[in-house]
Short mmCIF file of C-alpha atoms in Angstrom, two decimals:
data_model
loop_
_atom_site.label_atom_id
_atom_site.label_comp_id
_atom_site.label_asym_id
_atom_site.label_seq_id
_atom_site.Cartn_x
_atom_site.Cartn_y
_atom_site.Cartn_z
CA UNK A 1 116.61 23.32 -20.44
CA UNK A 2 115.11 26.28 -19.46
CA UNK A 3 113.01 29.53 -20.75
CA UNK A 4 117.08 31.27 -22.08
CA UNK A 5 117.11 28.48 -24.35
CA UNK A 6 113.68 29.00 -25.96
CA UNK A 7 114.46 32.52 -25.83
CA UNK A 8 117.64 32.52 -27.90
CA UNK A 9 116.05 29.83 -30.58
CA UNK A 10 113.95 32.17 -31.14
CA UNK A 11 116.02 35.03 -31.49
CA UNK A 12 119.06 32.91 -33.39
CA UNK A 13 115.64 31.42 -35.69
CA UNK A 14 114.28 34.87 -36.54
CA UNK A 15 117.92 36.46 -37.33
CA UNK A 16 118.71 33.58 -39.97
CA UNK A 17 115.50 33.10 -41.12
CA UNK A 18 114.75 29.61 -39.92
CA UNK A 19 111.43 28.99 -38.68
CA UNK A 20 111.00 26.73 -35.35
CA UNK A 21 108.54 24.17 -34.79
CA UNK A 22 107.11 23.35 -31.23
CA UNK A 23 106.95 19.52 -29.66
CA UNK A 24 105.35 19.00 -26.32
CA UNK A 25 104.20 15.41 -26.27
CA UNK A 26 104.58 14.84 -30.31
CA UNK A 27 100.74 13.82 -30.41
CA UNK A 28 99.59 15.75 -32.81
CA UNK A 29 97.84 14.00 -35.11
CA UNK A 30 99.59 15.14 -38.09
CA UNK A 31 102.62 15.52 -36.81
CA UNK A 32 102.81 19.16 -36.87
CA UNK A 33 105.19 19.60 -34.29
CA UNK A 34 107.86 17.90 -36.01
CA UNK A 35 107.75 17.86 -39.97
CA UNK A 36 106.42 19.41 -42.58
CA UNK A 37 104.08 19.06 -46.00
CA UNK A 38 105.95 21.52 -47.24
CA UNK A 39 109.77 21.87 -48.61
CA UNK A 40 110.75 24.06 -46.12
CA UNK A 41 113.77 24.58 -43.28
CA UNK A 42 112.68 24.60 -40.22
CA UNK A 43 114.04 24.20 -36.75
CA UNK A 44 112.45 21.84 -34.09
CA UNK A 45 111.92 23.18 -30.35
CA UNK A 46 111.55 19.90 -28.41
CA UNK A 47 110.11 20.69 -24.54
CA UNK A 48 110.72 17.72 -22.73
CA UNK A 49 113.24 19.14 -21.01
CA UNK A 50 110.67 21.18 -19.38
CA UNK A 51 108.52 19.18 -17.78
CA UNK A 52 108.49 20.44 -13.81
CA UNK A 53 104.68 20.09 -11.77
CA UNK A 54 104.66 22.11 -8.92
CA UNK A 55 101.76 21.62 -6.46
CA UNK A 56 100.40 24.55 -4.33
CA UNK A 57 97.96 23.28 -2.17
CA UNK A 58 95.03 25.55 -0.98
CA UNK A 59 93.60 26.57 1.83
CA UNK A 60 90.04 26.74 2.61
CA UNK A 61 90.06 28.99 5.54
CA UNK A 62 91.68 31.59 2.72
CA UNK A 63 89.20 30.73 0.01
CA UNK A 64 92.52 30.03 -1.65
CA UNK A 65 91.79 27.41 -4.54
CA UNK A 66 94.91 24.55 -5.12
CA UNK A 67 97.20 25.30 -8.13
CA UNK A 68 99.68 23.36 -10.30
CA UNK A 69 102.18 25.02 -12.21
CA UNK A 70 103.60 22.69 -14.97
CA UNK A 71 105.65 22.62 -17.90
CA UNK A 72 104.60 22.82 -21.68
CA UNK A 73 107.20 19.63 -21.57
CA UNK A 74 105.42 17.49 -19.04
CA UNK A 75 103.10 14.76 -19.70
CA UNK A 76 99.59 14.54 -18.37
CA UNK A 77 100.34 11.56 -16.37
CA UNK A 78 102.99 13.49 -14.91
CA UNK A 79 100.70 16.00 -14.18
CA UNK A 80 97.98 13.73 -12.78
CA UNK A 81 100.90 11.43 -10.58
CA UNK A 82 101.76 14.87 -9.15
CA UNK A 83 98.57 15.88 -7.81
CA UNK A 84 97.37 12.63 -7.03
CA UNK A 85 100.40 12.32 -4.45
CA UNK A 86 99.97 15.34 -3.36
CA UNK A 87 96.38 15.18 -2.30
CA UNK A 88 93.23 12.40 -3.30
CA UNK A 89 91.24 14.88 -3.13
CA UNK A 90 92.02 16.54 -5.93
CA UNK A 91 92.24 15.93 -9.46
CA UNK A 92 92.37 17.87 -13.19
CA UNK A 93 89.94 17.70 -16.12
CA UNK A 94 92.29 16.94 -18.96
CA UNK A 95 92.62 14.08 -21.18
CA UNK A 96 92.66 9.90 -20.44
CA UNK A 97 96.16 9.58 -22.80
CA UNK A 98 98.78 9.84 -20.23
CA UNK A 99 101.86 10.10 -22.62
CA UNK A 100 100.06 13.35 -24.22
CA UNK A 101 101.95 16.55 -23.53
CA UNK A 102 100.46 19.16 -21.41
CA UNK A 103 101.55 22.45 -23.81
CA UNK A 104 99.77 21.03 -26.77
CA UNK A 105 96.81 19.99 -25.00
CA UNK A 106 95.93 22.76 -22.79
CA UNK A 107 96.66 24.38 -26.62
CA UNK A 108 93.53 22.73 -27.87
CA UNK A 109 91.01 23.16 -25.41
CA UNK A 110 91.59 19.23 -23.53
CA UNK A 111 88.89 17.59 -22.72
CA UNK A 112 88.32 13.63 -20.50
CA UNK A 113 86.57 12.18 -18.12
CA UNK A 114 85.69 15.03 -15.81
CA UNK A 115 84.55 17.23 -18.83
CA UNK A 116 81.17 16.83 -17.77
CA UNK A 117 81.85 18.08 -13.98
CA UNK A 118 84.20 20.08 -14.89
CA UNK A 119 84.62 21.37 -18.86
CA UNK A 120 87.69 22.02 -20.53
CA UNK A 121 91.71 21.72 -19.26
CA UNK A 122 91.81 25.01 -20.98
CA UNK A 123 89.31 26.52 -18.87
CA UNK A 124 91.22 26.04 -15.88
CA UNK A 125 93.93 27.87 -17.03
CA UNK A 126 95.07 30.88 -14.27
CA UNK A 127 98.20 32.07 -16.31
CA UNK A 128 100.93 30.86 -18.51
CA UNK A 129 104.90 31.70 -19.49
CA UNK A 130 105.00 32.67 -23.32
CA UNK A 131 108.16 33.63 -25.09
CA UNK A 132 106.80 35.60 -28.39
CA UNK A 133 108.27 36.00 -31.74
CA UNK A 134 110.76 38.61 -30.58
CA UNK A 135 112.03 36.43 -27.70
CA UNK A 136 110.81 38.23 -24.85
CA UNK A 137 109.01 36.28 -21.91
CA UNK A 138 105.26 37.19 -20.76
CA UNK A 139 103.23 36.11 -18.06
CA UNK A 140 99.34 36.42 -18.61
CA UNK A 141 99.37 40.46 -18.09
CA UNK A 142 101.98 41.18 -20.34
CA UNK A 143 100.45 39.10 -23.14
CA UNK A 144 97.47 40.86 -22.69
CA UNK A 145 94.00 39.81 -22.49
CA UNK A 146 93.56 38.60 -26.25
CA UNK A 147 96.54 37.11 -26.26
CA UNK A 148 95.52 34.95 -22.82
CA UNK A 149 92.32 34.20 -24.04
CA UNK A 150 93.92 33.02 -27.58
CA UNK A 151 96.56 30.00 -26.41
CA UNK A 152 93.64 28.63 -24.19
CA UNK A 153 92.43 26.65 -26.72
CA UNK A 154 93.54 28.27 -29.96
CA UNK A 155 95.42 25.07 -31.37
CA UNK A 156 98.69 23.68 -30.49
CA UNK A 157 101.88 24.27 -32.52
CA UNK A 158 103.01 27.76 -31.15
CA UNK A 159 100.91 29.87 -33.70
CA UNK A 160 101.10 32.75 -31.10
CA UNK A 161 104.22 32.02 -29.37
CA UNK A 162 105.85 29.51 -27.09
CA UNK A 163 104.23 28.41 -23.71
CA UNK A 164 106.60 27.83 -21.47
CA UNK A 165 104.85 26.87 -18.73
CA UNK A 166 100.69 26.90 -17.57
CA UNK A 167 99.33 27.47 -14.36
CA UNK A 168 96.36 25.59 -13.52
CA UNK A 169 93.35 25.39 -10.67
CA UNK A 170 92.93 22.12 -9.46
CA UNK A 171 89.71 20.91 -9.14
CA UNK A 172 88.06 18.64 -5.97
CA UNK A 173 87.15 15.08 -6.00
CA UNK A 174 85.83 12.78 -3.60
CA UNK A 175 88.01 10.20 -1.82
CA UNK A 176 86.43 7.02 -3.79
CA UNK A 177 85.30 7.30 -7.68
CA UNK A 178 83.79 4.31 -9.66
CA UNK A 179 84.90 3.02 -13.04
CA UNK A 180 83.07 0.17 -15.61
CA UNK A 181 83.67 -0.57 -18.74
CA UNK A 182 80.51 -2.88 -20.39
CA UNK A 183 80.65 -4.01 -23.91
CA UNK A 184 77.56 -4.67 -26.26
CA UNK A 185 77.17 -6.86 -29.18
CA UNK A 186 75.30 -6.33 -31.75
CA UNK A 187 73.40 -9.43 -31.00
CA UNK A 188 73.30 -7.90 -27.91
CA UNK A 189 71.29 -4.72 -28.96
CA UNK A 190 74.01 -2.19 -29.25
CA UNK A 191 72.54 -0.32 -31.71
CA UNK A 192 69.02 -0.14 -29.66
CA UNK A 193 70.81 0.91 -26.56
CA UNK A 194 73.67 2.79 -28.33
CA UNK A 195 70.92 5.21 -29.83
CA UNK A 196 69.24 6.07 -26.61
CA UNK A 197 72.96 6.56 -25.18
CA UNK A 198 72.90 9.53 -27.73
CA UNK A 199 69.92 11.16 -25.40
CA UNK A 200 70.90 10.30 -21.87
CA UNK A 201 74.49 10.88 -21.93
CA UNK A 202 74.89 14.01 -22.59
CA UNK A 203 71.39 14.87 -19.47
CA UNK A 204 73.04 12.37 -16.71
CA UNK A 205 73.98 13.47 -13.52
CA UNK A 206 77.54 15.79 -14.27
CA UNK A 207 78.94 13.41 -11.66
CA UNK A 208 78.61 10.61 -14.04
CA UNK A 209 80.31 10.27 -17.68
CA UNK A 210 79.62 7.36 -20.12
CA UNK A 211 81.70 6.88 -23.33
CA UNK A 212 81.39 4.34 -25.81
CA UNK A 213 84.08 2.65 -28.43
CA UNK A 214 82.20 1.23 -31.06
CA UNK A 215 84.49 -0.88 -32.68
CA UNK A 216 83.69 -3.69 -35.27
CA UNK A 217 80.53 -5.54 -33.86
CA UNK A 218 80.74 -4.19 -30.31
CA UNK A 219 80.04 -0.68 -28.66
CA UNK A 220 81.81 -0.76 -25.62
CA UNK A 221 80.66 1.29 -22.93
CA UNK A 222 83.35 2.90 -20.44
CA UNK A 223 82.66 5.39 -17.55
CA UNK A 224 83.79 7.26 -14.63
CA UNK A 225 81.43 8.22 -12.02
CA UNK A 226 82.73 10.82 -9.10
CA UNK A 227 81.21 8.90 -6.07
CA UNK A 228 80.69 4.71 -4.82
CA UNK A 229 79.15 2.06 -6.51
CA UNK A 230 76.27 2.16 -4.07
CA UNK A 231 75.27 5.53 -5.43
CA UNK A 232 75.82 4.74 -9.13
CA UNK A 233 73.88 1.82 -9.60
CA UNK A 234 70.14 3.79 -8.59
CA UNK A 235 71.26 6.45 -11.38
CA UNK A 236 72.28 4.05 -13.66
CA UNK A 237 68.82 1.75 -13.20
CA UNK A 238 66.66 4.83 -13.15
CA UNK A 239 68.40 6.60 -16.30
CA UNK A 240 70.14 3.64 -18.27
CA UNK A 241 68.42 0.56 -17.45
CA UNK A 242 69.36 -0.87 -20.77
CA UNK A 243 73.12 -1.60 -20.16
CA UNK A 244 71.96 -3.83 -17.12
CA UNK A 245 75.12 -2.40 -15.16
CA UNK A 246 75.29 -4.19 -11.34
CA UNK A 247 78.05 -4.10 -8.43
CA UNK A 248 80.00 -7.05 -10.44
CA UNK A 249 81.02 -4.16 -13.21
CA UNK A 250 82.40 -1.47 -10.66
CA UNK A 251 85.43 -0.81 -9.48
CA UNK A 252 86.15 1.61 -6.59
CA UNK A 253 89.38 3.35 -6.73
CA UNK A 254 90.87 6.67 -6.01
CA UNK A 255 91.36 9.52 -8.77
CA UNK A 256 94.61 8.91 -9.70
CA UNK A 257 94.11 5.06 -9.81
CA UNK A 258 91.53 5.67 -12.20
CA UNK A 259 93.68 7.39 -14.53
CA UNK A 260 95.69 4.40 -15.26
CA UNK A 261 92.69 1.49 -14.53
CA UNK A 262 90.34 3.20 -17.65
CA UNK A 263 93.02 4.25 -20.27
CA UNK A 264 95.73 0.72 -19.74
CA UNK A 265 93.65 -1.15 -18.01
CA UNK A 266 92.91 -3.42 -14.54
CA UNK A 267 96.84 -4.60 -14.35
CA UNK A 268 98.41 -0.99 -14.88
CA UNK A 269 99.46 0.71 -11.44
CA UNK A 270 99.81 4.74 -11.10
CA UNK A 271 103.78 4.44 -11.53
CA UNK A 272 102.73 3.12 -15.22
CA UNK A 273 101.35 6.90 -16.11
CA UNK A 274 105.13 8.29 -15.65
CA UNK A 275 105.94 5.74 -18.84
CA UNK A 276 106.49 8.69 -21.58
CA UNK A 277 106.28 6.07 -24.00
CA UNK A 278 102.66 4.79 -25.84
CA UNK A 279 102.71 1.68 -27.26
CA UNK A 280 100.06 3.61 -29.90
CA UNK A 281 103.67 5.47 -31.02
CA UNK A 282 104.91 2.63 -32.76
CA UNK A 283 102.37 2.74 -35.51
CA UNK A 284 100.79 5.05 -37.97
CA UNK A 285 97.58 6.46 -37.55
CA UNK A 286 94.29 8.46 -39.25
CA UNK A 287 92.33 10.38 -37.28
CA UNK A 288 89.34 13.05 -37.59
CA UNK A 289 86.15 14.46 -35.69
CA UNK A 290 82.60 15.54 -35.79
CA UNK A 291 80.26 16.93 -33.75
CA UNK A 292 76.63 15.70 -32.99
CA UNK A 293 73.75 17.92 -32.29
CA UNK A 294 70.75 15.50 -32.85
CA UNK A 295 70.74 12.11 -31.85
CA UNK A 296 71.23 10.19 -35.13
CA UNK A 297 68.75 7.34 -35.96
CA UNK A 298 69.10 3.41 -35.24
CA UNK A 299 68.83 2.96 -38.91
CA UNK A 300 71.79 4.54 -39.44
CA UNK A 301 73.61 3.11 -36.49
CA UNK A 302 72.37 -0.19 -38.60
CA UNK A 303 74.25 0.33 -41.27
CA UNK A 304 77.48 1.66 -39.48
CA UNK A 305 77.52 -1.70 -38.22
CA UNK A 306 76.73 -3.68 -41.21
CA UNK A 307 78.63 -1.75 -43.52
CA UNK A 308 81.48 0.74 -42.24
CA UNK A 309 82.68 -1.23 -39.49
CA UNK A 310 82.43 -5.05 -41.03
CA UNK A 311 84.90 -3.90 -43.47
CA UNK A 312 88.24 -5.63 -43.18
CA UNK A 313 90.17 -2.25 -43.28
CA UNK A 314 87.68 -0.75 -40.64
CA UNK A 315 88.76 1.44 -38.09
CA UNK A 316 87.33 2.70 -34.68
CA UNK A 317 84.77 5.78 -33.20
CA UNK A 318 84.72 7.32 -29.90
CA UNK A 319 81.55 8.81 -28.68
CA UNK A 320 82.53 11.65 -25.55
CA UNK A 321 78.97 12.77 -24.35
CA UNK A 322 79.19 16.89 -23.54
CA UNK A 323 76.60 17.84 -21.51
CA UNK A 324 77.07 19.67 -18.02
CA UNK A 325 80.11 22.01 -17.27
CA UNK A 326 80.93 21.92 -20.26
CA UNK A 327 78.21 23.57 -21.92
CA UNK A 328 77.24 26.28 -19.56
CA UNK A 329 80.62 27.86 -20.28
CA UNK A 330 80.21 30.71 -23.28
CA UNK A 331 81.54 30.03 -26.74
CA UNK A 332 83.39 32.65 -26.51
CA UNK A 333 84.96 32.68 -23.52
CA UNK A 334 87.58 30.40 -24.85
CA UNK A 335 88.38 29.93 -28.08
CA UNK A 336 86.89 26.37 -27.56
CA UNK A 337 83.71 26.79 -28.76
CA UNK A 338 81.81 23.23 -28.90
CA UNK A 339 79.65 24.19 -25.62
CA UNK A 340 75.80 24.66 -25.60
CA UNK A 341 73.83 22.07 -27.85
CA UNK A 342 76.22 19.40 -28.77
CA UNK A 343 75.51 16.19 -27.21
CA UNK A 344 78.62 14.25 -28.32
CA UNK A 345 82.12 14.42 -29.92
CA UNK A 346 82.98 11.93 -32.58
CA UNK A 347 87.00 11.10 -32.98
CA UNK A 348 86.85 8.24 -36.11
CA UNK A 349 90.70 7.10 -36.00
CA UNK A 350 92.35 3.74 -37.85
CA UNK A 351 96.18 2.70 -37.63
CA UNK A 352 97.84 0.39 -39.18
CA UNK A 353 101.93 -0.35 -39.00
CA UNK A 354 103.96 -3.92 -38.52
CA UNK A 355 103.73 -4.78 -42.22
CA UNK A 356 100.33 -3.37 -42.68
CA UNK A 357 101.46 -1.13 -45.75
CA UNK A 358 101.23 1.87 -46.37
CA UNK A 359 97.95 3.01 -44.97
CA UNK A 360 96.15 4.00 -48.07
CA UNK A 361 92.78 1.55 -47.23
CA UNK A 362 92.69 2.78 -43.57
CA UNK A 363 93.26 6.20 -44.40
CA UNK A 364 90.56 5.76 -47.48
CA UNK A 365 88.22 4.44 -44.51
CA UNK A 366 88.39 7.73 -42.62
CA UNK A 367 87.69 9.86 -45.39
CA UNK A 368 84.83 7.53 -46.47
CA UNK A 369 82.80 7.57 -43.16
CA UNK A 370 83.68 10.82 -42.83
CA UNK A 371 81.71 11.62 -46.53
CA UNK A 372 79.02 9.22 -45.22
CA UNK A 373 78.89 11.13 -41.88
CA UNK A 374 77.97 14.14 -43.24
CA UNK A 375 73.79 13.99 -43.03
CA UNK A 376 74.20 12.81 -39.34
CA UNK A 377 76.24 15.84 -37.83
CA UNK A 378 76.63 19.60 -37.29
CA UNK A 379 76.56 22.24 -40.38
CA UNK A 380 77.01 25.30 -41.11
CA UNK A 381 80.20 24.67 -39.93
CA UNK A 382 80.81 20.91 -40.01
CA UNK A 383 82.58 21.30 -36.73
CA UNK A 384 85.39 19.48 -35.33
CA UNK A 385 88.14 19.30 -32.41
CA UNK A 386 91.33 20.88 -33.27
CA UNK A 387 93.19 18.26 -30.99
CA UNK A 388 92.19 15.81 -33.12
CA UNK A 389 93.94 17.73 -36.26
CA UNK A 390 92.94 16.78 -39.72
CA UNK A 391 94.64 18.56 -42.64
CA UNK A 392 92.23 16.70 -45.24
CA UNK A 393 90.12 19.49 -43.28
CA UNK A 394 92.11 22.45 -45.26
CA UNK A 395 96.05 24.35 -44.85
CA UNK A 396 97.17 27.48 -45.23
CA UNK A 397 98.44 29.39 -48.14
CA UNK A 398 100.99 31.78 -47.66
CA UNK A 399 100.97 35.26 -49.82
CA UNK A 400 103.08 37.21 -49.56
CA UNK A 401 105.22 35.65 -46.67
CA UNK A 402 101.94 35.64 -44.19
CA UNK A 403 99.23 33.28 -44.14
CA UNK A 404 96.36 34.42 -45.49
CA UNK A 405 93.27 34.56 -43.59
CA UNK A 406 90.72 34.04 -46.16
CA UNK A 407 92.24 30.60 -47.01
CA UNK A 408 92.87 29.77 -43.08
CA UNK A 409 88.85 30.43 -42.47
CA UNK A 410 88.12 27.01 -44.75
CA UNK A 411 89.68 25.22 -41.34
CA UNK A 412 89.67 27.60 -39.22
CA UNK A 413 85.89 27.89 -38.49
CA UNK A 414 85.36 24.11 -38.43
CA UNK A 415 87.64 24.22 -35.32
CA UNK A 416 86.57 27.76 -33.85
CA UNK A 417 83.79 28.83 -35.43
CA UNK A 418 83.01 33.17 -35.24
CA UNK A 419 86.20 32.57 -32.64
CA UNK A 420 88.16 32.37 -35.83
CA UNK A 421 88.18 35.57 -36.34
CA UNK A 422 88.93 36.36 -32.76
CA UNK A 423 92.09 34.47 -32.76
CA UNK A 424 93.35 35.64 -35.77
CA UNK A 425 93.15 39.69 -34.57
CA UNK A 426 95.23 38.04 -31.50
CA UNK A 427 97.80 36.64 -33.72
CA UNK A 428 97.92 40.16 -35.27
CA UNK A 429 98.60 41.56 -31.66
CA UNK A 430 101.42 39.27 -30.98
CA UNK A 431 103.24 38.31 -34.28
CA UNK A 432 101.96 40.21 -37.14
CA UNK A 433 105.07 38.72 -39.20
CA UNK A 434 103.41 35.41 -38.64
CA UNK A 435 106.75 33.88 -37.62
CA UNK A 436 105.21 31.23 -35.85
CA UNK A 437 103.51 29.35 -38.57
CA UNK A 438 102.46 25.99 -39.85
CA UNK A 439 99.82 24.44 -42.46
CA UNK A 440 97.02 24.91 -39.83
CA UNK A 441 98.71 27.70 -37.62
CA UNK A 442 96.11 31.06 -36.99
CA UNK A 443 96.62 33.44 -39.75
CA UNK A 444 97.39 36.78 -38.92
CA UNK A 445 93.75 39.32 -39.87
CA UNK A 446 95.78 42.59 -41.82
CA UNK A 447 94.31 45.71 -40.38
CA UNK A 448 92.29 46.06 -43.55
CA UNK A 449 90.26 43.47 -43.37
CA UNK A 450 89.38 44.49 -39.58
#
C-alpha cells in the first residue's frame, strides 16, 4: 500500500459519492473508523499497510534533535520497538496500549507515561503526509499552518484529511528507568492515601509519574520514574510516604522494557509489543472521561467505593496525574487543550463479552457514575479526552449536506474547548464540502458565521 492508493480512494470516493472512513489501529472507542450510527454507504480506508518507522538519529555536535518518521498504519509498539533498538537512550511520549495505532493517536493529542516530562505525542509532531479531500498530497507547508496545527490533536477519523504518515522528535531518556506497581485496599486506606494522591501527583518531580486503577475494593498504584531505584525511593518517602514504597517494589529496566513490563506485565518481553493483536479486542467495551481540577473529597471517594464500584456490574477508573510538561504548553498551541490547572484525567471504562449479554448494565454503569461525577469535576465545559470518544457526549447533524457547527459545539467544546472554533475555520480551509465526515468529525464554520 502506499500514498497512490489513498489518493485514488479518495478521488474514485468523491466521484461516486461514497464517503471513506479511516482505520489506523481500530481503537476508537466507538468504532468510528469502521461503522456507522447512521444508514449510510461508506467506504473503509484500512492503513495497516502503512506502517514503516524510520529512525534518524541525531547528532549533538549539530544540535540536530533524533526523528522518527512513521506510518498512520503502524502501531505504537512498533513505534516504541523501533526506537528502542535503535538507541536506549531515547524514547517517545505516547500512549502505554501498544496495539493502538499511531495516525489516530497522534490525532487525539496521546498522552502516557512520559506526559509529565514530556506532554503530549501530538506535541512532538515536526510534520506529517496528508492527502485532502481532492486527493492531492501535502507535507506540513502545503497544508498550511491551520491546517498543521488542526490534525495535531483535532480528533482521529480523518475530519481534515488523511495522514499518511507523521514525523516525530524523539525525546532523551536515561539508560535505567524504574517501574512499581502497589495496590491498596480499602482496608488498607486507599481512600485516605488515594485523596492525597489527588494533590501530590500532579506537583512530583516531572521525572516521576504515578497512576492509579481503582478497581472494585483496590486502587492500584502504577508508576514510571525516569532514573534508579536509589533515587526514587528519597522522593517517594519525602513526597508520598503513605504508599510505604521500598527497593522490594522496583524494577530497573530500560525504556523500551518498560513499555511492555507496565502495560502486559513482568513475563511480557519487548518482541511481545510487535503482537498487533489485544486480547482487550475480543470483547465489547464502554468508555468515557472527565477532567479534575480540585482534588475531590475522601467522602466521596467513600462512597465510590461503597457504592459505584461494589456493584456487581461495576466497571473500572484510571486516574493519569497532569502536572509538568504538560501544562506549561499553551491551550492553544495545539488543539489539545487540557494543560494548565487540571490535576488528573479520569477514563471510567467497563467491558463485558463471552456470554456477558448485551452490555446494557455495564454500559448503564458508565452513564450512571458519569451523572454522579458531575459535582466532582470541571464545568463550564465538562471537559473530556477526545481519544477516549463518547458519543453519549453529542453527534453531528447534517443540514444541508454539511455538518452543522452549532450542533457540533455541544461535543465539540467538551473535547477542545474555545479551540473548537479554531478547528472548525481549519476544516473550512481544507474541505469546506465536509467530505471527510463522521458523527463526531469537526464541522466545517460557513464564512457567515466567521
Amino acid at each position: 500500500m502506499n500514498a497512490s492508493h489513498v489518493q485514488a480512494a479518495v478521488v474514485c470516493g468523491r466521484r461516486h459519492g461514497v464517503r471513506l472512513r479511516v482505520r489506523s489501529g481500530g481503537h476508537d472507542y466507538e468504532g468510528l473508523s469502521f461503522r456507522s450510527t447512521r444508514l449510510e454507504t461508506f467506504a473503509v480506508i484500512d492503513l495497516a499497510g502503512l506502517r514503516s518507522v524510520r529512525v534518524s538519529l541525531g547528532s549533538p555536535r549539530e544540535e540536530a534533535p533524533s526523528t522518527a518518521w512513521v506510518d498512520s498504519g503502524a502501531t505504537l509498539g512498533e513505534l516504541y520497538h523501533a526506537i528502542g533498538k535503535a538507541s536506549d537512550r531515547l524514547a517517545f511520549p505516547a500512549g502505554l496500549c501498544p496495539t493502538v495505532g499511531v495516525g489516530g493517536h497522534l490525532s487525539g493529542g496521546g498522552f502516557g507515561m512520559l506526559l509529565r516530562k514530556h506532554g503530549l505525542a501530538a506535541d512532538h509532531v515536526v510534520d506529517a503526509t496528508l492527502v485532502d479531500a481532492e486527493g492531492r498530497v501535502l507535507d506540513r507547508d502545503a497544508m498550511g499552518q491551520d491546517v498543521f496545527w488542526a490534525i495535531r490533536g483535532g480528533g482521529g477519523g480523518g475530519s481534515f484529511g488523511i495522514v499518511l504518515s507523521w514525523q516525530v522528535k524523539l525525546v532523551a531518556v536515561p539508560p535505567a528507568v524504574t517501574a512499581f506497581t502497589i495496590p491498596k485496599s480499602v482496608e488498607q486506606g486507599a481512600v485516605d492515601i488515594l485523596t492525597k494522591w489527588q494533590e501530590v501527583a500532579p506537583a512530583l518531580p516531572d521525572d516521576l509519574f504515578v497512576r492509579v486503577l481503582v478497581q472494585r475494593q483496590v486502587a492500584k498504584f502504577q508508576a514510571l520514574y525516569l532514573g534508579t531505584c536509589d533515587a526514587l525511593l528519597p522522593v517517594m518517602r519525602h513526597r508520598f510516604p503513605e504508599l510505604g514504597v521500598n527497593h522490594k517494589h522496583c524494577k530497573e529496566m530500560t525504556w523500551l522494557q518498560s513499555v511492555p513490563y507496565v502495560y502486559l506485565g513482568g513475563d511480557a518481553t519487548v518482541e511481545d509489543i510487535l503482537n498487533r493483536t489485544d486480547p482487550v479486542d475480543t470483547t465489547s467495551s464502554k468508555a468515557t472521561s472527565d477532567y479534575v481540577r480540585h482534588a475531590i473529597a475522601s467522602d466521596v471517594w467513600e462512597e465510590i467505593f461503597a457504592t459505584w464500584l461494589a456493584r456487581p456490574d461495576a466497571g473500572l477508573m484510571i486516574l493519569d496525574p497532569y502536572g509538568g510538561s504538560i501544562a506549561g504548553v499553551p491551550e492553544s498551541a495545539t488543539p489539545f487543550s487540557h494543560r494548565a490547572g487540571v490535576l488528573y484525567n479520569v477514563q471510567y471504562m467497563n467491558f463485558w463479552g463471552g456470554g456477558g449479554g448485551d452490555g446494557a448494565a455495564q454500559k448503564r454503569w458508565i452513564r450512571d457514575m458519569y451523572a454522579f461525577m458531575e459535582p466532582h469535576v470541571s464545568k463550564n465545559p465538562r471537559e473530556a479526552y477526545v481519544n477516549y470518544r463518547d458519543l453519549d457526549l453529542g453527534t453531528n447533524v447534517v443540514v444541508g449536506n454539511v455538518t452543522s457547527y452549532e450542533a457540533g459545539k455541544v461535543w465539540g467544546e467538551k473535547y477542545y474547548k474555545d479551540n473548537f472554533r479554531r478547528l472548525a475555520m481549519a476544516k473550512r480551509q481544507i474541505d469546506p464540502d465536509d467530505y471527510f465526515r463522521n458523527e463526531q468529525s469537526i464541522p466545517p464554520l460557513d464564512a457567515d458565521e466567521q
